[in-house]
Each structure stands twice: as C-alpha cells, then as structure tokens.
Coordinates of N, CA and C and ligand atoms in Angstrom, one line a residue:
M1 N -6.8 11.9 -15.1 CA -5.8 12.4 -14.5 C -4.3 12.3 -15.3
S2 N -3.2 13.3 -16.5 CA -2.7 12.5 -15.9 C -1.4 13.2 -16.2
A3 N -0.3 12.1 -16.2 CA 0.6 12.7 -15.3 C 2.0 13.0 -15.9
L4 N 2.8 13.6 -15.4 CA 4.4 13.5 -16.5 C 5.4 12.6 -15.8
I5 N 6.1 11.8 -15.8 CA 6.9 11.0 -15.9 C 8.5 12.1 -16.6
V6 N 9.4 12.9 -15.4 CA 10.7 12.8 -16.2 C 11.5 12.3 -16.4
C7 N 12.8 12.0 -17.9 CA 13.5 11.6 -17.4 C 15.0 11.5 -16.6
P8 N 14.9 10.5 -15.8 CA 16.7 11.4 -15.3 C 17.9 11.9 -15.9
S9 N 18.2 10.9 -16.4 CA 19.1 11.3 -17.0 C 19.5 12.1 -18.7
C10 N 18.3 12.4 -18.4 CA 18.1 13.6 -20.4 C 17.2 14.6 -20.1
D11 N 16.0 14.3 -18.8 CA 14.9 15.2 -19.4 C 14.2 15.2 -20.1
L12 N 13.8 14.6 -21.0 CA 12.9 14.7 -21.3 C 11.3 14.0 -21.1
A13 N 10.8 14.8 -21.0 CA 9.5 14.1 -19.9 C 8.5 13.5 -21.0
H14 N 8.2 12.1 -20.3 CA 7.0 11.9 -21.1 C 5.2 11.6 -20.2
C15 N 4.0 11.6 -20.6 CA 3.3 12.0 -20.4 C 2.7 10.0 -19.8
I16 N 2.8 10.4 -19.2 CA 2.3 8.2 -18.5 C 0.3 8.6 -18.0
G17 N 0.4 7.3 -18.2 CA -1.4 7.6 -18.4 C -2.2 7.3 -16.1
A18 N -3.4 7.5 -16.6 CA -3.6 7.3 -15.2 C -3.3 7.5 -14.4
A19 N -3.0 6.0 -14.7 CA -2.3 5.5 -13.1 C 0.0 4.5 -13.2
P20 N 0.5 4.8 -12.6 CA 1.2 4.9 -14.0 C 1.3 3.3 -13.7
S21 N 2.5 2.6 -15.1 CA 2.0 1.5 -15.3 C 3.3 0.0 -14.4
K22 N 2.6 -0.8 -14.2 CA 3.4 -1.8 -13.3 C 4.7 -2.2 -13.3
E23 N 5.2 -2.3 -14.6 CA 5.8 -2.6 -15.6 C 6.9 -1.7 -15.5
R24 N 7.5 -2.1 -15.5 CA 8.7 -1.3 -16.2 C 9.8 -0.1 -17.6
T25 N 9.5 0.4 -17.1 CA 9.5 1.9 -18.2 C 10.7 2.6 -18.7
V26 N 11.0 2.9 -19.4 CA 12.2 3.0 -20.2 C 11.9 4.7 -20.5
C27 N 12.9 5.6 -20.7 CA 13.4 6.4 -21.3 C 12.9 6.6 -23.1
A28 N 11.8 7.1 -23.8 CA 12.2 6.6 -24.9 C 13.5 7.1 -25.9
R29 N 13.5 8.7 -25.5 CA 15.7 8.8 -25.6 C 16.5 8.3 -25.5
C30 N 17.3 7.9 -24.8 CA 18.2 7.3 -23.8 C 18.3 6.0 -23.7
G31 N 16.9 5.6 -22.9 CA 16.5 4.0 -22.2 C 17.0 3.8 -20.9
G32 N 17.0 5.1 -20.7 CA 17.7 5.2 -19.2 C 16.1 5.3 -18.3
L33 N 15.8 4.2 -17.1 CA 15.9 3.2 -16.7 C 14.3 4.3 -16.0
L34 N 13.5 5.0 -16.0 CA 12.2 6.2 -15.9 C 11.0 5.3 -14.5
Q35 N 10.8 4.1 -14.7 CA 10.1 3.9 -13.4 C 10.7 2.3 -13.2
R36 N 10.5 1.5 -11.8 CA 11.2 0.2 -11.3 C 9.3 -0.9 -12.1
A37 N 9.6 -2.2 -11.7 CA 8.3 -2.6 -11.6 C 8.1 -2.8 -10.3
E38 N 6.7 -1.6 -9.7 CA 6.4 -1.3 -8.2 C 4.4 -2.3 -8.2
N39 N 5.1 -3.8 -8.2 CA 3.7 -4.2 -7.3 C 4.2 -4.9 -6.8
G40 N 5.6 -4.7 -6.0 CA 5.7 -5.6 -4.6 C 4.4 -5.9 -4.0
N41 N 4.6 -6.9 -2.5 CA 3.7 -7.6 -2.1 C 3.8 -6.8 -1.1
I42 N 2.7 -5.9 -0.3 CA 2.1 -4.6 1.2 C 3.1 -6.3 1.9
D43 N 2.4 -7.3 2.3 CA 3.0 -8.9 3.6 C 4.5 -9.3 3.5
A44 N 5.1 -8.6 2.3 CA 6.9 -8.7 2.4 C 7.3 -7.7 2.6
A45 N 7.1 -6.6 2.4 CA 7.4 -5.6 2.7 C 7.3 -5.2 5.1
I46 N 6.0 -5.9 5.1 CA 5.8 -5.2 6.9 C 6.4 -6.8 7.1
A47 N 6.8 -7.7 6.3 CA 7.1 -9.1 6.8 C 8.9 -8.8 7.3
L48 N 9.8 -7.9 6.1 CA 10.6 -7.2 6.0 C 10.9 -6.4 7.7
A49 N 10.0 -5.4 7.1 CA 10.2 -4.1 8.6 C 10.2 -4.9 10.6
V50 N 9.9 -6.2 10.1 CA 9.5 -6.6 11.9 C 10.9 -7.3 11.2
S51 N 11.9 -8.2 10.5 CA 12.6 -8.3 10.8 C 13.7 -7.7 11.1
A52 N 13.2 -6.5 10.6 CA 13.7 -5.4 10.6 C 14.5 -4.9 12.0
L53 N 13.0 -5.2 12.7 CA 13.0 -5.1 14.5 C 13.5 -5.6 15.1
V54 N 13.5 -6.9 14.2 CA 13.8 -8.0 15.7 C 15.6 -7.5 15.4
L55 N 15.9 -7.9 14.2 CA 17.8 -7.6 14.7 C 18.0 -6.5 15.4
F56 N 17.0 -4.8 15.3 CA 17.5 -4.0 15.3 C 17.8 -4.0 16.5
A57 N 16.7 -4.7 18.2 CA 16.6 -5.2 18.7 C 17.6 -5.6 19.4
F58 N 17.9 -6.3 18.7 CA 19.8 -7.7 19.2 C 20.8 -6.3 19.0
S59 N 20.4 -5.9 17.7 CA 21.5 -5.0 17.4 C 21.5 -4.0 18.8
N60 N 20.8 -3.7 19.4 CA 21.3 -2.6 20.5 C 21.6 -3.4 21.5
A61 N 20.9 -5.0 22.3 CA 20.5 -5.2 23.7 C 22.3 -6.4 23.7
Y62 N 22.2 -6.6 22.8 CA 23.3 -7.1 22.9 C 25.3 -6.7 23.0
P63 N 25.9 -6.8 23.0 CA 27.1 -6.5 23.0 C 27.4 -6.5 21.3
L64 N 28.6 -5.6 20.6 CA 28.7 -5.4 19.6 C 29.9 -6.6 19.2
V65 N 31.6 -6.1 20.0 CA 32.9 -6.7 20.6 C 33.4 -7.1 21.8
A66 N 33.2 -7.9 22.4 CA 34.5 -8.3 23.3 C 35.8 -8.1 23.4
I67 N 36.8 -7.6 23.8 CA 37.9 -6.9 23.5 C 38.4 -8.5 25.4
Q68 N 39.5 -8.7 24.9 CA 40.8 -9.6 26.3 C 41.8 -8.5 26.3
S69 N 42.3 -8.5 26.5 CA 44.0 -8.6 27.4 C 44.1 -7.8 28.3
N70 N 45.6 -9.0 28.0 CA 46.1 -9.6 29.9 C 45.5 -9.2 30.4
G71 N 44.5 -10.7 30.2 CA 43.3 -11.1 31.5 C 42.2 -10.1 32.0
S72 N 41.7 -9.3 30.9 CA 41.0 -8.2 31.8 C 40.3 -8.2 29.9
G73 N 39.3 -8.5 30.5 CA 38.3 -7.8 29.3 C 36.8 -6.7 29.2
R74 N 36.9 -6.6 28.7 CA 35.3 -5.4 27.8 C 34.2 -5.6 26.9
A75 N 32.9 -5.4 27.2 CA 31.9 -5.1 26.1 C 31.7 -4.1 25.7
T76 N 30.6 -3.4 24.4 CA 30.3 -2.4 24.6 C 29.5 -2.8 23.4
T77 N 28.3 -1.9 23.6 CA 27.2 -1.7 22.5 C 27.2 -0.5 22.0
L78 N 26.4 -0.7 21.1 CA 26.5 -0.2 20.0 C 25.9 1.2 20.8
L79 N 25.2 1.5 21.5 CA 24.8 2.9 22.2 C 25.9 2.9 23.2
G80 N 26.3 2.1 24.2 CA 28.1 2.9 24.6 C 29.4 3.2 23.2
A81 N 28.7 2.4 22.1 CA 29.5 3.1 21.2 C 29.6 4.3 21.5
A82 N 28.4 5.4 21.1 CA 28.3 6.5 20.9 C 28.8 7.1 22.3
L83 N 28.3 6.4 23.0 CA 28.3 7.5 25.1 C 30.2 7.2 25.1
G84 N 31.2 6.1 24.3 CA 31.2 5.8 25.0 C 32.3 7.4 24.2
L85 N 32.3 7.7 22.7 CA 32.7 8.7 22.0 C 32.9 10.1 22.9
Y86 N 31.0 10.4 23.1 CA 30.5 11.5 23.9 C 31.6 11.8 25.0
R87 N 31.5 10.8 25.9 CA 32.5 10.6 26.5 C 34.2 11.2 26.7
Q88 N 34.5 11.0 25.9 CA 35.8 11.2 25.7 C 36.2 12.6 24.9
G89 N 35.0 13.3 24.8 CA 34.8 14.6 24.4 C 34.3 15.3 22.3
H90 N 34.0 13.7 21.7 CA 33.6 14.4 20.5 C 32.6 13.9 20.8
T91 N 31.4 15.0 20.7 CA 30.6 15.5 21.4 C 29.6 15.6 19.7
L92 N 30.1 15.6 18.8 CA 29.6 16.0 16.8 C 29.5 14.5 16.1
L93 N 30.2 13.8 16.8 CA 31.0 12.2 15.8 C 29.7 12.3 16.8
A94 N 29.9 11.4 18.4 CA 28.8 10.6 19.2 C 27.0 10.7 18.5
S95 N 26.6 12.2 18.2 CA 25.7 12.9 17.9 C 25.5 11.8 16.9
L96 N 26.3 12.5 15.2 CA 26.2 11.6 14.1 C 26.3 9.5 14.4
V97 N 27.0 9.3 15.2 CA 27.3 7.6 15.7 C 25.7 7.7 15.8
F98 N 25.5 7.7 16.8 CA 23.6 7.8 17.9 C 22.6 8.0 16.2
F99 N 23.2 9.0 15.4 CA 21.7 9.5 14.7 C 21.8 8.7 13.3
T100 N 23.5 8.1 13.2 CA 22.4 7.3 11.7 C 23.0 6.0 11.8
T101 N 23.0 5.6 13.1 CA 23.0 3.7 13.3 C 22.0 3.6 14.2
I102 N 21.3 4.2 15.2 CA 19.6 4.5 16.3 C 19.8 5.0 15.7
A103 N 18.9 6.3 15.7 CA 18.3 6.9 15.7 C 17.0 6.8 14.0
A104 N 18.0 6.9 13.2 CA 17.8 7.2 12.1 C 16.8 6.0 11.5
P105 N 18.0 4.7 12.0 CA 17.5 3.4 11.6 C 15.6 2.7 12.4
F106 N 14.8 3.5 13.3 CA 15.3 2.9 14.0 C 13.2 3.2 14.0
L107 N 13.7 4.5 13.3 CA 12.3 5.3 13.0 C 12.1 5.5 11.6
Q108 N 12.7 4.4 11.0 CA 12.6 4.3 9.4 C 11.3 2.9 9.3
I109 N 12.2 1.9 10.3 CA 11.7 1.2 10.5 C 10.3 0.4 11.5
T110 N 10.1 1.8 12.3 CA 8.4 1.7 12.8 C 7.7 2.9 12.2
S111 N 8.1 4.0 11.5 CA 7.4 5.0 10.4 C 7.0 3.7 10.0
L112 N 7.5 2.7 9.3 CA 7.2 1.9 8.6 C 5.9 1.2 8.3
L113 N 5.6 0.6 9.9 CA 5.3 -0.6 9.8 C 4.6 1.2 10.3
Y114 N 4.1 2.4 11.5 CA 3.0 2.6 11.8 C 2.5 2.7 10.4
L115 N 2.8 3.1 8.6 CA 1.8 3.4 7.6 C 1.1 2.1 7.0
L116 N 2.6 0.9 7.4 CA 2.4 -0.4 6.3 C 1.2 -1.2 6.7
L117 N 0.6 -1.3 8.2 CA 0.2 -2.2 8.9 C -1.5 -1.5 8.5
P118 N -1.7 -0.5 9.3 CA -3.0 0.0 8.0 C -3.8 0.6 7.3
L119 N -1.9 0.1 6.3 CA -2.7 0.4 5.2 C -2.9 -1.0 4.4
R120 N -2.8 -2.4 4.9 CA -2.3 -3.9 4.8 C -3.9 -4.6 5.2
R121 N -4.9 -3.2 5.6 CA -6.8 -3.6 6.4 C -7.1 -2.0 5.6
R122 N -7.1 -1.9 4.4 CA -7.3 -0.9 4.2 C -7.9 0.6 4.5
R123 N -6.7 1.2 5.4 CA -7.2 2.5 6.3 C -6.0 3.0 5.9
E124 N -6.1 4.4 6.5 CA -4.9 5.7 6.4 C -4.9 5.6 7.4
A125 N -3.0 5.8 7.9 CA -3.1 6.1 9.4 C -2.4 7.6 9.4
P126 N -3.3 8.2 10.9 CA -2.9 9.2 11.0 C -1.7 9.9 10.6
G127 N -2.3 11.3 10.2 CA -1.0 12.0 10.0 C 0.1 10.8 8.5
Q128 N -0.6 10.4 7.3 CA 0.1 9.2 6.3 C 1.0 10.0 5.8
R129 N 0.7 11.0 4.9 CA 1.4 12.0 4.6 C 3.0 12.2 5.0
I130 N 2.5 13.2 5.9 CA 3.5 13.7 6.6 C 4.6 12.8 7.4
V131 N 4.4 11.4 7.8 CA 5.4 10.0 8.1 C 5.6 9.6 7.2
F132 N 5.4 9.6 6.2 CA 6.1 9.5 4.7 C 7.4 10.8 4.3
R133 N 6.4 11.5 3.9 CA 7.1 12.7 3.8 C 8.5 12.7 4.9
L134 N 8.5 12.9 6.1 CA 9.3 12.1 7.0 C 10.5 11.4 6.2
L135 N 10.1 10.4 6.4 CA 10.6 9.3 6.0 C 11.4 9.1 5.0
T136 N 11.2 9.7 4.3 CA 12.6 10.0 2.6 C 13.2 11.2 3.2
R137 N 13.3 12.2 4.5 CA 14.1 12.9 4.9 C 14.5 11.6 5.5
I138 N 14.4 11.1 6.8 CA 15.8 10.3 7.0 C 16.4 9.2 7.2
R139 N 15.7 8.9 5.2 CA 16.3 8.0 4.7 C 17.9 7.6 4.3
P140 N 18.4 8.9 3.2 CA 19.2 9.2 3.4 C 20.3 9.6 4.0
W141 N 20.3 9.5 5.8 CA 21.1 10.0 6.9 C 20.8 8.1 7.7
I142 N 20.9 6.9 6.5 CA 20.6 5.8 8.3 C 21.8 4.9 7.3
F143 N 23.7 5.3 8.0 CA 24.7 4.9 7.2 C 25.0 3.7 8.5
V144 N 23.8 2.2 8.1 CA 24.6 1.3 9.2 C 26.0 0.6 8.9
E145 N 25.9 1.0 7.6 CA 26.7 0.1 6.9 C 28.0 1.2 6.3
V146 N 27.6 2.1 6.6 CA 29.4 3.4 6.9 C 29.8 2.5 8.7
F147 N 28.5 2.0 9.1 CA 29.5 2.1 10.7 C 29.9 0.7 10.5
M148 N 29.0 0.2 10.1 CA 29.9 -1.7 9.4 C 31.3 -1.4 9.3
L149 N 31.8 -0.4 8.2 CA 33.1 -0.9 7.6 C 34.3 -0.3 8.6
G150 N 33.4 0.7 9.5 CA 34.3 1.3 10.3 C 34.5 0.0 11.2
A151 N 33.5 -0.3 11.8 CA 33.9 -0.7 13.0 C 35.2 -2.2 12.9
L152 N 35.1 -2.8 10.9 CA 35.1 -4.1 11.0 C 37.3 -4.0 10.6
V153 N 37.5 -2.2 10.2 CA 38.6 -1.8 10.0 C 39.1 -2.2 11.3
A154 N 38.4 -1.1 12.4 CA 39.3 -1.1 13.8 C 38.6 -2.2 14.0
L155 N 38.2 -3.1 14.3 CA 38.7 -4.5 14.8 C 39.3 -5.2 14.0
V156 N 40.4 -5.6 12.8 CA 41.0 -6.2 12.5 C 42.4 -5.6 13.1
R157 N 42.2 -4.0 12.9 CA 43.7 -2.9 14.1 C 44.4 -4.2 14.7
L158 N 42.9 -4.0 15.3 CA 42.7 -3.5 16.9 C 43.2 -5.7 17.8
A159 N 42.9 -6.1 16.2 CA 43.3 -7.8 16.4 C 44.5 -7.9 16.7
A160 N 44.8 -7.4 16.1 CA 46.6 -7.0 16.9 C 47.2 -7.2 17.8
F161 N 46.7 -6.2 18.8 CA 46.9 -6.3 20.0 C 46.0 -7.0 20.9
A162 N 44.8 -6.7 20.7 CA 44.5 -8.2 21.8 C 43.0 -8.9 20.6
R163 N 42.5 -9.8 22.4 CA 42.0 -11.3 21.4 C 40.1 -10.1 21.4
V164 N 40.2 -10.3 20.1 CA 38.7 -9.2 20.2 C 37.7 -10.9 19.3
V165 N 36.1 -10.9 20.2 CA 35.5 -11.1 20.0 C 34.7 -10.9 19.6
P166 N 33.9 -11.1 17.9 CA 32.5 -10.3 17.5 C 31.1 -10.3 18.1
G167 N 30.7 -9.5 18.4 CA 29.3 -10.5 19.7 C 28.2 -10.4 18.9
V168 N 27.2 -10.8 19.4 CA 25.5 -11.2 18.8 C 25.5 -10.3 17.7
A169 N 25.8 -8.7 18.7 CA 25.0 -7.6 17.7 C 26.2 -7.2 16.8
L170 N 26.7 -7.5 16.6 CA 27.4 -7.0 14.8 C 27.2 -8.0 13.9
W171 N 27.1 -9.5 13.9 CA 26.1 -10.1 13.8 C 25.1 -9.9 13.1
S172 N 24.0 -9.6 13.7 CA 22.4 -9.1 14.0 C 22.3 -7.6 13.2
C173 N 24.2 -6.5 13.7 CA 24.1 -5.1 12.8 C 24.3 -5.3 11.6
A174 N 24.9 -6.5 10.6 CA 25.2 -6.5 9.3 C 23.9 -7.8 8.5
L175 N 23.4 -8.0 10.2 CA 21.9 -8.3 9.2 C 21.2 -7.3 8.5
L176 N 21.4 -6.8 9.4 CA 20.0 -5.5 9.3 C 20.8 -4.5 8.5
M177 N 21.8 -4.6 7.7 CA 22.6 -3.9 7.2 C 21.5 -3.7 5.0
F178 N 21.3 -6.0 5.3 CA 20.9 -5.6 4.3 C 19.4 -5.8 4.1
T179 N 19.0 -5.9 5.3 CA 17.5 -5.7 5.6 C 17.3 -4.6 4.8
L180 N 17.5 -3.2 6.2 CA 17.5 -2.8 5.2 C 17.0 -1.4 4.1
T181 N 18.7 -2.1 3.0 CA 18.8 -1.7 2.5 C 17.3 -2.4 1.3
A182 N 17.2 -3.8 1.4 CA 16.3 -4.1 1.1 C 15.3 -3.7 0.6
L183 N 14.1 -3.3 2.3 CA 12.9 -1.9 2.6 C 12.9 -1.5 1.7
T184 N 14.1 -0.5 2.0 CA 14.6 1.0 1.3 C 13.9 -0.1 -0.1
S185 N 14.0 -1.1 -0.9 CA 13.5 -1.1 -2.1 C 12.2 -1.2 -2.6
R186 N 11.9 -2.1 -1.5 CA 10.6 -2.1 -1.9 C 9.9 -1.4 -1.0
T187 N 10.7 0.0 -0.5 CA 8.9 0.5 -0.4 C 9.6 2.2 -0.5
S188 N 9.9 1.9 -2.1 CA 9.8 3.3 -2.8 C 8.3 3.5 -2.5
P189 N 8.8 5.8 -2.8 CA 8.0 5.9 -2.8 C 6.8 6.5 -4.7
G190 N 7.2 5.7 -5.2 CA 6.3 5.1 -6.5 C 5.8 4.0 -6.2
Q191 N 6.1 2.9 -4.3 CA 5.9 2.0 -5.4 C 4.5 2.2 -3.7
F192 N 4.5 2.7 -2.3 CA 4.0 3.4 -1.4 C 2.8 3.7 -1.8
W193 N 2.7 5.1 -3.0 CA 1.5 5.7 -3.3 C 0.9 5.3 -4.0
R194 N 1.6 3.6 -4.9 CA 0.9 2.9 -5.0 C 0.0 1.8 -4.6
W195 N 0.4 1.4 -3.6 CA -0.5 0.8 -2.5 C -1.1 1.5 -2.8
V196 N -1.2 2.9 -1.5 CA -2.7 3.5 -1.0 C -3.4 3.9 -1.9
E197 N -3.2 4.1 -3.6 CA -4.4 4.3 -5.1 C -5.1 3.1 -4.0
D198 N -4.5 1.7 -4.4 CA -4.9 0.1 -4.6 C -5.9 0.4 -3.3
R199 N -5.6 0.1 -1.7 CA -6.1 0.3 -1.4 C -7.4 1.0 -1.4
R200 N -7.7 2.9 -2.1 CA -8.5 3.8 -2.1 C -10.4 2.9 -2.9
A201 N -8.8 2.3 -4.2 CA -10.0 1.9 -5.1 C -10.5 0.3 -5.0
Ligands
ZN1 ZN1 16.2 9.8 -21.1

C-alpha cells in the first residue's frame, strides 16, 4: 500500500513507502518538515503518563496558594478556584477553568494509559480507534500553561496586599505543564499508529 503525505507548507504531495519512514523527512520542494523521527520508546511514554498522573493528583489534592492577610489565612485548591468563580456568578469562566485545567488533562492522561498499557503487551484496548480520536479532539483544550501564567500574574499583584504562600499544587502544576508537553510530543498520531503497526507485525 502506497500512502501520500502532503507538505503542510506548500501542499506538495509526496509518495511514501508502505510504512512511513522512521527518519525525519522534509519536503522535496520547500524543505518543510514532513515527518518527525517517530521511533520513540513506548515505555518512556508510559513513564511520562504515570508521572503526569501523579503530578495531576498532587495538583488537585493540595492547596494552590495560601493567602495571609491581617492575621487570617485562606488556602484554595484548583477545584476550589473553579468553584469560587462559579459562586461569584462566572459560570462560563468556571466551566472553562474546570474543563481546560482539570477535566481535559485528566482525560488525556487516563486515555493514553488506557491505550498504551495494553499496546505494550501487544494487545489493543477495546475501542482503541474511538478513544484515540477523542484524545486528539481533547488535546487542543488543555490550557494548564495559560492557567499557570494567569495564576502567576494574579499572585504577583496580590503580593502587594497580602502574604502569598505558593502551595504544593502550584509547583506540581508547573511540573505537570512540562510533563504534558513532553507527553503530547511523544505520543503524536504518527507515533501512536506506528506503535500499533509495530505490535501487529
Ligand atoms: Zn513543501
């Protein structure tokens, strides 16, 4: 079976062999990147997903920040921040924060583990195709980094009025941001289907 690959920069169609090359390939006309070198290790991807799951648990179980002012203190968690927005009447914003910083990252990590763990033992998870398609739909909605940036700006401004103590969750959220980025780049669609094909062979 001969497949075609289209250059994202200049639309030139290239004929690729029966299996996509494991090397990095570039466009013959404009030199744009056609394919990354997708020969990553599935164990490394699973390890990253497990680390992301642990960091995600820390990010949600511990307070994000503690604010001390005039002798009284308050601490909030990630879910508490979303609930606080909801209670203040910002329903849309609250659901956006909940979906992009809690639900979407959780779904990404768990669905990847659901797909990769059986694949490692040369088996396919039930509904593999549907779950992977769902995963590619969820990915653009993970905004942990946007949340981190917003939280940092707010904390710097708040620091002028109260004592702000960064919580465990803030640090794990920052680490989660990097782990999720690494996980996304290591489990691209090209890479995922290459693993599936390798297991079938
Ligand atoms: Zn091109």
